[in-house]
CSV table of C-alpha atoms in Angstrom, one decimal:
chain,number,residue,atom,x,y,z
A,128,MET,CA,1.0,-34.9,-7.7
A,129,CYS,CA,2.2,-35.2,-4.8
A,130,SER,CA,4.6,-32.3,-4.2
A,131,GLY,CA,2.4,-30.2,-6.8
A,132,GLY,CA,-1.3,-30.7,-4.6
A,133,PRO,CA,-0.8,-29.7,-1.9
A,134,SER,CA,0.8,-25.9,-3.3
A,135,ALA,CA,-2.0,-25.9,-5.6
A,136,TYR,CA,-4.2,-26.0,-2.8
A,137,VAL,CA,-2.8,-23.1,-1.3
A,138,TRP,CA,-2.8,-21.4,-4.1
A,139,GLY,CA,-5.7,-21.8,-5.5
A,140,VAL,CA,-7.3,-20.8,-1.9
A,141,LEU,CA,-5.4,-17.5,-2.3
A,142,ALA,CA,-6.6,-16.8,-5.4
A,143,LEU,CA,-10.0,-16.9,-5.4
A,144,ALA,CA,-10.0,-15.4,-2.1
A,145,ASP,CA,-10.1,-11.5,-3.2
A,146,LEU,CA,-11.3,-10.1,-0.5
A,147,ARG,CA,-11.9,-6.9,-1.9
A,148,ARG,CA,-15.4,-9.7,-2.9
A,149,GLN,CA,-15.3,-10.9,0.3
A,150,LYS,CA,-19.2,-12.7,0.0
A,151,LYS,CA,-18.4,-13.8,-3.9
A,152,GLY,CA,-14.9,-15.0,-3.6
A,153,ARG,CA,-15.9,-16.7,-0.2
A,154,LYS,CA,-18.1,-19.0,-2.3
A,155,LEU,CA,-16.2,-20.1,-5.1
A,156,VAL,CA,-13.4,-20.5,-2.1
A,157,GLN,CA,-15.8,-23.1,0.0
A,158,VAL,CA,-16.5,-25.0,-3.1
A,159,PHE,CA,-13.1,-24.7,-4.9
A,160,VAL,CA,-11.3,-26.6,-1.1
A,161,THR,CA,-15.0,-28.9,-1.1
A,162,GLY,CA,-13.2,-30.1,-4.6
A,163,ALA,CA,-10.0,-29.9,-4.8
A,164,GLY,CA,-10.1,-32.1,-1.3
A,165,ASN,CA,-12.1,-34.7,-2.2
A,166,ALA,CA,-12.1,-34.7,-6.2
A,167,TRP,CA,-10.6,-37.9,-6.7
A,168,LEU,CA,-14.2,-40.3,-7.8
A,169,PRO,CA,-12.8,-43.3,-9.2
A,170,GLY,CA,-14.2,-43.6,-4.8
A,171,PHE,CA,-17.5,-42.4,-5.8
A,172,ILE,CA,-18.1,-45.1,-8.2
A,173,ASN,CA,-16.1,-47.5,-7.5
A,174,GLY,CA,-16.6,-47.7,-3.1
A,175,THR,CA,-13.0,-47.3,-2.3
A,176,ILE,CA,-11.1,-44.4,-0.4
A,177,TYR,CA,-7.9,-42.9,-2.0
A,178,GLN,CA,-5.1,-44.2,-1.0
A,179,GLY,CA,-2.0,-42.4,-2.1
A,180,GLN,CA,1.2,-40.2,-0.4
A,181,LEU,CA,-0.9,-37.1,-0.8
A,182,LYS,CA,-3.0,-38.7,2.8
A,183,ARG,CA,0.0,-38.2,4.9
A,184,LEU,CA,-1.7,-34.5,5.1
A,185,CYS,CA,-4.1,-32.4,7.0
A,186,LEU,CA,-6.7,-30.8,5.3
A,187,PRO,CA,-7.6,-28.4,7.5
A,188,GLY,CA,-11.6,-28.7,8.4
A,189,LEU,CA,-13.8,-31.2,9.4
A,190,ASN,CA,-13.3,-34.0,5.9
A,191,CYS,CA,-13.6,-37.4,6.8
A,192,TYR,CA,-11.2,-39.0,5.2
A,193,SER,CA,-12.9,-42.0,4.5
A,194,CYS,CA,-15.0,-40.3,2.3
A,195,PRO,CA,-14.2,-41.6,-1.7
A,196,GLY,CA,-13.1,-38.4,-2.7
A,197,ALA,CA,-10.2,-37.1,0.0
A,198,LEU,CA,-7.1,-37.0,-1.1
A,199,GLY,CA,-5.7,-35.5,2.4
A,200,ALA,CA,-7.3,-37.2,6.0
A,201,CYS,CA,-9.1,-35.5,8.5
A,202,PRO,CA,-7.3,-33.4,11.5
A,203,LEU,CA,-10.2,-34.2,13.7
A,204,GLY,CA,-9.9,-37.8,12.9
A,205,SER,CA,-6.4,-38.2,13.3
A,206,LEU,CA,-5.6,-36.7,16.0
A,207,GLN,CA,-8.5,-39.1,17.7
A,208,SER,CA,-6.6,-41.7,16.8
A,209,SER,CA,-3.3,-40.8,17.9
A,210,LEU,CA,-4.9,-40.1,21.6
A,211,ALA,CA,-6.0,-44.3,20.9
A,212,ASP,CA,-2.8,-45.7,20.2
A,213,PRO,CA,-0.6,-47.3,22.4
A,214,HIS,CA,2.6,-46.9,20.5
A,215,LEU,CA,1.9,-43.2,19.3
A,216,ARG,CA,0.0,-41.7,22.0
A,217,ILE,CA,0.2,-38.2,20.7
A,218,SER,CA,0.9,-36.7,17.5
A,219,PHE,CA,2.8,-33.8,16.8
A,220,TYR,CA,2.3,-33.4,13.9
A,221,VAL,CA,-0.9,-33.1,14.0
A,222,LEU,CA,-1.0,-30.4,17.4
A,223,GLY,CA,1.6,-28.6,14.5
A,224,PHE,CA,-1.1,-28.5,12.1
A,225,ILE,CA,-4.0,-27.4,14.4
A,226,PHE,CA,-1.6,-24.5,16.3
A,227,LEU,CA,-0.4,-23.0,12.7
A,228,LEU,CA,-3.5,-22.4,11.0
A,229,GLY,CA,-5.3,-21.6,14.3
A,230,GLY,CA,-1.9,-19.5,15.4
A,231,LEU,CA,-2.6,-17.6,11.0
A,232,LEU,CA,-5.8,-18.5,10.4
A,233,GLY,CA,-8.1,-18.6,13.7
A,234,ARG,CA,-11.8,-20.1,12.4
A,235,PHE,CA,-11.2,-18.6,9.0
A,236,VAL,CA,-11.3,-22.6,9.0
A,237,CYS,CA,-15.3,-22.5,9.8
A,238,GLY,CA,-16.2,-19.6,7.3
A,239,TRP,CA,-13.4,-20.7,4.8
A,240,LEU,CA,-12.3,-24.2,4.2
A,241,CYS,CA,-14.7,-27.1,5.5
A,242,PRO,CA,-16.7,-28.6,3.5
A,243,PHE,CA,-19.2,-29.0,5.7
A,244,GLY,CA,-19.9,-25.4,6.5
A,245,LEU,CA,-20.4,-25.2,3.6
A,246,PHE,CA,-23.0,-27.6,3.2
A,247,GLN,CA,-24.8,-26.4,6.7
A,248,GLU,CA,-24.9,-22.6,4.5
A,249,LEU,CA,-25.9,-23.9,1.4
A,250,LEU,CA,-29.3,-26.3,3.0
A,251,HIS,CA,-30.0,-22.5,5.0
A,252,LYS,CA,-30.5,-21.5,1.6
A,253,ILE,CA,-34.0,-22.8,1.3
A,254,PRO,CA,-36.3,-20.7,2.0
A,255,VAL,CA,-38.6,-21.8,5.3
A,256,ARG,CA,-38.7,-19.8,7.9
A,257,LYS,CA,-35.4,-19.0,10.1
A,258,TRP,CA,-34.8,-19.2,13.6
A,259,LYS,CA,-32.7,-17.1,16.0
A,260,PRO,CA,-31.6,-18.8,18.7
A,261,GLU,CA,-29.4,-16.4,20.2
A,262,ARG,CA,-32.9,-13.7,20.2
A,263,ILE,CA,-33.4,-16.2,23.9
A,264,PRO,CA,-29.4,-15.3,24.8
A,265,GLY,CA,-29.9,-17.8,27.7
A,266,LEU,CA,-30.6,-21.2,25.4
A,267,HIS,CA,-27.4,-19.8,23.5
A,268,ARG,CA,-24.7,-18.8,25.9
A,269,ARG,CA,-25.6,-22.4,27.3
A,270,LEU,CA,-25.4,-24.2,24.0
A,271,LEU,CA,-22.0,-23.0,22.6
A,272,TRP,CA,-20.8,-25.2,25.7
A,273,ILE,CA,-21.8,-28.2,23.7
A,274,LYS,CA,-18.4,-27.7,21.6
A,275,GLN,CA,-16.2,-27.7,24.2
A,276,ALA,CA,-17.8,-30.8,26.1
A,277,VAL,CA,-18.3,-32.8,22.8
A,278,LEU,CA,-14.5,-31.7,22.9
A,279,VAL,CA,-13.0,-32.5,25.9
A,280,VAL,CA,-15.4,-35.6,26.5
A,281,PHE,CA,-15.6,-37.6,22.7
A,282,VAL,CA,-12.2,-36.0,21.1
A,283,VAL,CA,-9.7,-36.3,24.2
A,284,LEU,CA,-11.1,-38.5,26.9
A,285,LEU,CA,-12.5,-41.8,25.4
A,286,PRO,CA,-10.3,-42.2,22.9
A,287,VAL,CA,-7.2,-42.5,25.7
A,288,PHE,CA,-9.2,-43.9,28.8
A,289,GLY,CA,-10.2,-46.6,25.6
A,290,MET,CA,-6.7,-46.8,24.6
A,291,LEU,CA,-5.5,-47.4,28.9
A,292,VAL,CA,-8.0,-49.7,29.7
A,293,SER,CA,-8.7,-52.3,26.9
A,294,GLY,CA,-5.2,-51.5,25.1
A,295,TYR,CA,-6.2,-49.4,21.7
A,296,GLY,CA,-9.0,-46.5,21.9
A,297,GLN,CA,-11.2,-46.2,18.9
A,298,PRO,CA,-12.1,-42.1,17.4
A,299,ALA,CA,-15.2,-41.9,20.1
A,300,PHE,CA,-16.4,-38.5,18.2
A,301,CYS,CA,-15.7,-40.6,14.2
A,302,THR,CA,-17.7,-43.7,15.6
A,303,TYR,CA,-21.0,-41.7,17.4
A,304,ILE,CA,-21.6,-38.4,16.4
A,305,CYS,CA,-19.6,-36.9,13.3
A,306,PRO,CA,-22.2,-36.3,11.3
A,307,SER,CA,-20.3,-34.9,8.3
A,308,GLY,CA,-18.3,-38.5,8.6
A,309,THR,CA,-22.2,-40.1,7.6
A,310,PHE,CA,-23.0,-37.7,5.3
A,311,MET,CA,-19.0,-37.7,3.2
A,312,ALA,CA,-18.6,-41.8,3.6
A,313,GLY,CA,-21.2,-43.9,5.4
A,314,ILE,CA,-23.6,-42.6,3.0
A,315,PRO,CA,-21.2,-43.1,-0.6
A,316,LEU,CA,-19.5,-45.9,0.2
A,317,MET,CA,-23.1,-47.3,1.3
A,318,ALA,CA,-24.1,-46.5,-2.2
A,319,ALA,CA,-21.5,-47.6,-4.2
A,320,ASN,CA,-20.3,-50.5,-2.5
A,321,ALA,CA,-23.0,-53.4,-1.6
A,322,SER,CA,-20.9,-55.2,1.7
A,323,TYR,CA,-20.9,-52.3,3.4
A,324,ARG,CA,-24.9,-51.7,3.0
A,325,GLU,CA,-25.0,-55.8,5.1
A,326,LEU,CA,-23.1,-54.6,7.8
A,327,ALA,CA,-24.9,-51.4,8.8
A,328,GLY,CA,-27.4,-51.8,11.7
A,329,TRP,CA,-27.5,-50.1,15.1
A,330,LEU,CA,-25.0,-47.5,14.8
A,331,PHE,CA,-25.6,-46.4,11.5
A,332,ALA,CA,-29.2,-45.4,11.8
A,333,TRP,CA,-27.9,-42.9,15.1
A,334,LYS,CA,-24.9,-41.8,13.5
A,335,ALA,CA,-28.0,-41.3,10.5
A,336,LEU,CA,-30.3,-39.8,13.4
A,337,ILE,CA,-27.5,-37.6,14.2
A,338,LEU,CA,-27.4,-36.3,11.5
A,339,LEU,CA,-30.2,-36.0,9.9
A,340,ALA,CA,-31.4,-33.9,12.5
A,341,VAL,CA,-28.3,-31.4,11.1
A,342,ILE,CA,-29.8,-31.2,8.3
A,343,VAL,CA,-33.3,-30.0,9.6
A,344,THR,CA,-31.8,-27.9,11.9
A,345,SER,CA,-29.7,-26.2,9.1
A,346,LEU,CA,-32.6,-25.0,7.1
A,347,LYS,CA,-34.4,-23.0,10.9
A,348,ILE,CA,-30.9,-22.1,12.1
A,349,MET,CA,-27.2,-20.8,10.3
A,350,ARG,CA,-24.5,-23.4,10.6
A,351,PRO,CA,-26.4,-25.4,13.7
A,352,PHE,CA,-23.8,-28.0,13.8
A,353,CYS,CA,-20.7,-25.3,14.2
A,354,ARG,CA,-21.7,-23.4,16.1
A,355,TYR,CA,-22.9,-26.3,19.4
A,356,LEU,CA,-21.3,-29.0,18.4
A,357,CYS,CA,-18.1,-29.0,16.6
A,358,PRO,CA,-15.2,-29.9,18.4
A,359,LEU,CA,-12.8,-28.7,15.4
A,360,GLY,CA,-14.7,-25.0,15.1
A,361,ALA,CA,-14.2,-25.1,19.5
A,362,LEU,CA,-10.4,-26.3,18.8
A,363,TYR,CA,-9.9,-23.6,16.3
A,364,GLY,CA,-11.7,-20.5,18.3
A,365,TYR,CA,-8.8,-20.8,21.3
A,366,PHE,CA,-6.3,-19.4,18.9
A,367,ASN,CA,-9.4,-16.4,17.9
A,368,ARG,CA,-7.7,-13.3,20.0
A,369,ILE,CA,-4.9,-13.8,18.5
A,370,SER,CA,-4.2,-15.0,15.4
A,371,LEU,CA,-3.2,-13.1,13.0
A,372,TYR,CA,-6.0,-13.4,10.7
A,373,ARG,CA,-8.7,-11.6,11.9
A,374,ILE,CA,-11.3,-8.4,12.4
A,375,ARG,CA,-10.4,-5.2,12.8
A,376,VAL,CA,-13.3,-1.8,14.0
A,377,ASP,CA,-12.0,1.5,13.3
A,378,SER,CA,-14.0,3.2,16.8
A,379,ASP,CA,-13.6,6.7,14.5
A,380,SER,CA,-15.1,5.4,11.9
A,381,CYS,CA,-18.4,2.9,13.2
A,382,ASN,CA,-21.8,4.9,14.1
A,383,ASN,CA,-22.9,2.2,16.1
A,384,CYS,CA,-25.6,0.9,13.3
A,385,GLY,CA,-25.9,-2.6,14.2
A,386,ALA,CA,-26.0,-3.7,11.1
A,387,CYS,CA,-22.7,-5.9,12.0
A,388,THR,CA,-24.0,-7.7,14.5
A,389,ARG,CA,-28.2,-7.7,13.2
A,390,GLN,CA,-25.7,-10.0,9.5
A,391,CYS,CA,-23.5,-12.1,11.7
A,392,PRO,CA,-24.2,-15.3,11.4
A,393,MET,CA,-22.9,-16.6,13.8
A,394,ALA,CA,-24.4,-14.6,16.5
A,395,VAL,CA,-20.5,-12.3,17.1
A,396,GLN,CA,-21.1,-8.8,18.8
A,397,VAL,CA,-18.6,-7.2,16.6
A,398,PRO,CA,-17.7,-3.6,18.0
A,399,GLU,CA,-18.1,-5.1,21.1
A,400,ASP,CA,-15.6,-8.1,20.5
A,401,GLY,CA,-15.3,-9.3,16.7
A,402,ASN,CA,-12.7,-11.6,18.1
A,403,THR,CA,-14.8,-14.1,20.0
A,404,ALA,CA,-14.0,-17.9,19.3
A,405,GLU,CA,-17.9,-18.2,17.6
A,406,CYS,CA,-16.0,-15.5,15.0
A,407,ILE,CA,-16.0,-17.5,11.9
A,408,ARG,CA,-13.7,-14.6,9.9
A,409,CYS,CA,-16.5,-15.1,7.2
A,410,GLY,CA,-16.5,-11.4,6.8
A,411,GLU,CA,-20.6,-10.9,6.8
A,412,CYS,CA,-19.7,-8.0,9.0
A,413,ALA,CA,-18.0,-5.9,6.6
A,414,ALA,CA,-19.7,-6.4,3.7
A,415,VAL,CA,-22.7,-5.0,5.5
A,416,CYS,CA,-21.1,-1.8,7.4
A,417,PRO,CA,-21.7,1.3,5.4
A,418,THR,CA,-19.2,3.4,7.2
A,419,GLY,CA,-16.3,1.0,5.7
A,420,ALA,CA,-16.0,0.7,10.0
A,421,ILE,CA,-14.6,-2.9,10.0
A,422,HIS,CA,-12.0,-4.5,8.2
A,423,CYS,CA,-11.6,-8.4,8.3
A,424,GLY,CA,-7.7,-9.7,7.5
A,425,PHE,CA,-3.9,-10.0,7.8
A,426,PRO,CA,-2.8,-6.8,9.1
A,427,ARG,CA,-2.4,-3.3,7.2
A,428,ARG,CA,1.2,-1.9,7.4
A,429,ARG,CA,0.4,1.3,9.1
A,430,SER,CA,-3.1,1.4,9.0
A,431,SER,CA,-5.5,3.9,10.3
A,432,VAL,CA,-7.9,0.8,11.4
A,433,GLN,CA,-7.7,0.2,14.9
A,434,GLU,CA,-7.4,-3.5,16.9
A,435,ASP,CA,-10.2,-4.4,18.6
A,436,ARG,CA,-12.6,-1.1,19.7
A,437,PRO,CA,-12.8,-1.5,23.4
A,438,ILE,CA,-15.8,-2.3,25.6
A,439,ALA,CA,-18.5,0.3,26.3
B,72,MET,CA,-2.5,2.3,28.5
B,73,ASP,CA,-4.8,-1.0,28.9
B,74,GLN,CA,-5.2,-1.7,25.1
B,75,LYS,CA,-1.0,-0.8,24.3
B,76,GLN,CA,-0.7,-3.7,26.6
B,77,SER,CA,-3.5,-6.3,25.0
B,78,LYS,CA,-2.2,-5.7,22.4
B,79,ASN,CA,1.3,-6.4,23.2
B,80,ASN,CA,0.4,-9.4,25.0
B,81,GLU,CA,-1.7,-11.2,22.0
B,82,LYS,CA,1.1,-10.8,19.6
B,83,THR,CA,3.5,-12.4,22.8
B,84,TRP,CA,0.6,-15.2,22.7
B,85,ARG,CA,0.6,-15.3,18.6
B,86,LEU,CA,4.9,-15.8,18.5
B,87,ILE,CA,4.4,-18.4,21.2
B,88,VAL,CA,1.6,-19.9,19.6
B,89,LEU,CA,3.3,-19.7,15.8
B,90,LEU,CA,6.8,-21.2,17.2
B,91,ALA,CA,5.1,-24.4,18.9
B,92,ALA,CA,3.4,-24.8,15.6
B,93,LEU,CA,6.4,-25.2,14.4
B,94,THR,CA,8.3,-27.7,16.9
B,95,MET,CA,5.8,-29.8,16.8
B,96,LEU,CA,5.7,-29.8,13.1
B,97,ALA,CA,8.7,-30.5,13.1
B,98,ALA,CA,9.0,-33.2,16.3
B,99,GLY,CA,5.9,-34.8,14.2
B,100,PHE,CA,8.3,-35.0,10.7
B,101,TRP,CA,11.0,-36.1,12.3
B,102,ARG,CA,9.6,-38.4,14.2
B,103,ASP,CA,8.1,-39.7,10.6
B,104,GLU,CA,4.1,-39.0,11.9
B,105,THR,CA,2.7,-38.4,9.1
B,106,LEU,CA,3.3,-42.7,8.3
B,107,PHE,CA,0.4,-42.8,11.2
B,108,VAL,CA,-1.5,-40.2,9.6
B,109,LEU,CA,-0.9,-41.9,6.1
B,110,ARG,CA,-2.1,-45.5,8.0
B,111,ARG,CA,-4.9,-44.6,9.8
B,112,ALA,CA,-6.7,-42.5,6.5
B,113,ILE,CA,-5.6,-44.9,3.8
B,114,SER,CA,-7.8,-48.0,5.8
B,115,ILE,CA,-11.6,-47.3,5.6
B,116,CYS,CA,-13.0,-46.2,9.4
B,117,LEU,CA,-15.6,-48.1,9.8
B,118,GLY,CA,-16.5,-45.9,12.5
B,119,CYS,CA,-17.7,-43.0,10.3
B,120,ILE,CA,-19.5,-45.5,8.0
B,121,GLY,CA,-21.3,-46.3,10.9
B,122,ILE,CA,-20.5,-50.1,11.6
B,123,GLY,CA,-17.4,-49.5,13.5
């Protein structure tokens, strides 16, 4: 299981990601990745977590390693723990993992491989009146900076300063913010294990409030946590401009109808700048393009499709 | 011309990032950092539950 598990995971993703039917393929991949990454079912019944060797490996998305079913480790939790550890200080393994996924896929991870992204997308399907913050461009642009601040303060500075001041820091993002941890780990563990319920205090109330806020805003706004709060998305976003998996727009075929930009769940201006840090490579733009001018994927050999269109 | 140069820059940076990633992964495996990740991941993160 230890050697076969990760390769089965990768092959499952590749087999389901039929890029010709990107919309259906993406949902299948999201469900497969969420299920395969959290497949240790006894944990949900007993209120314990998986403790086998597979947990040496990081999962690509925001998948709490304290989730009762989690078979792998959360890259962001591991990064914070390494920064907070006085003996290790920096984990080349975790950084290398994030760099490798970033260089190959960019924020494809957010669009296809993150369980918490899937959770928000499903919530957004509930039919209530929707709201697009990008209708107020100034507000939208300012809100985009929040996840950068969360990355710097909660993922890097607080764990490092905690370690320098008291000798051992703590993963501040996991402790004070991460709604994925509350949803995937806190609630299932408390539901199955009475001793955790007795220990819950103001911190759990605070984190439950954050989760509730994410749930409510997800009903109105597409992926609010991914857009404005997620530090892992911010990290992968740095690689979007150079990643191998990318958006390409054929400027000769594009008729500037704007359908792609209207469809984009992350409010990206696709023809002008498809590979901005906000693009999650979901492929919705390519699916709605009436002229087939948008290609979302790995480079084709000797293709007529051009790189990103220059800004008009 | 500018577009071609920016495309070359992207390729160069991509190569640098991927080489850095492989180097860091190799260093991480050499230092057995996966054991550190395992130790963290197999103890319940009390912060994630909200009692840490």
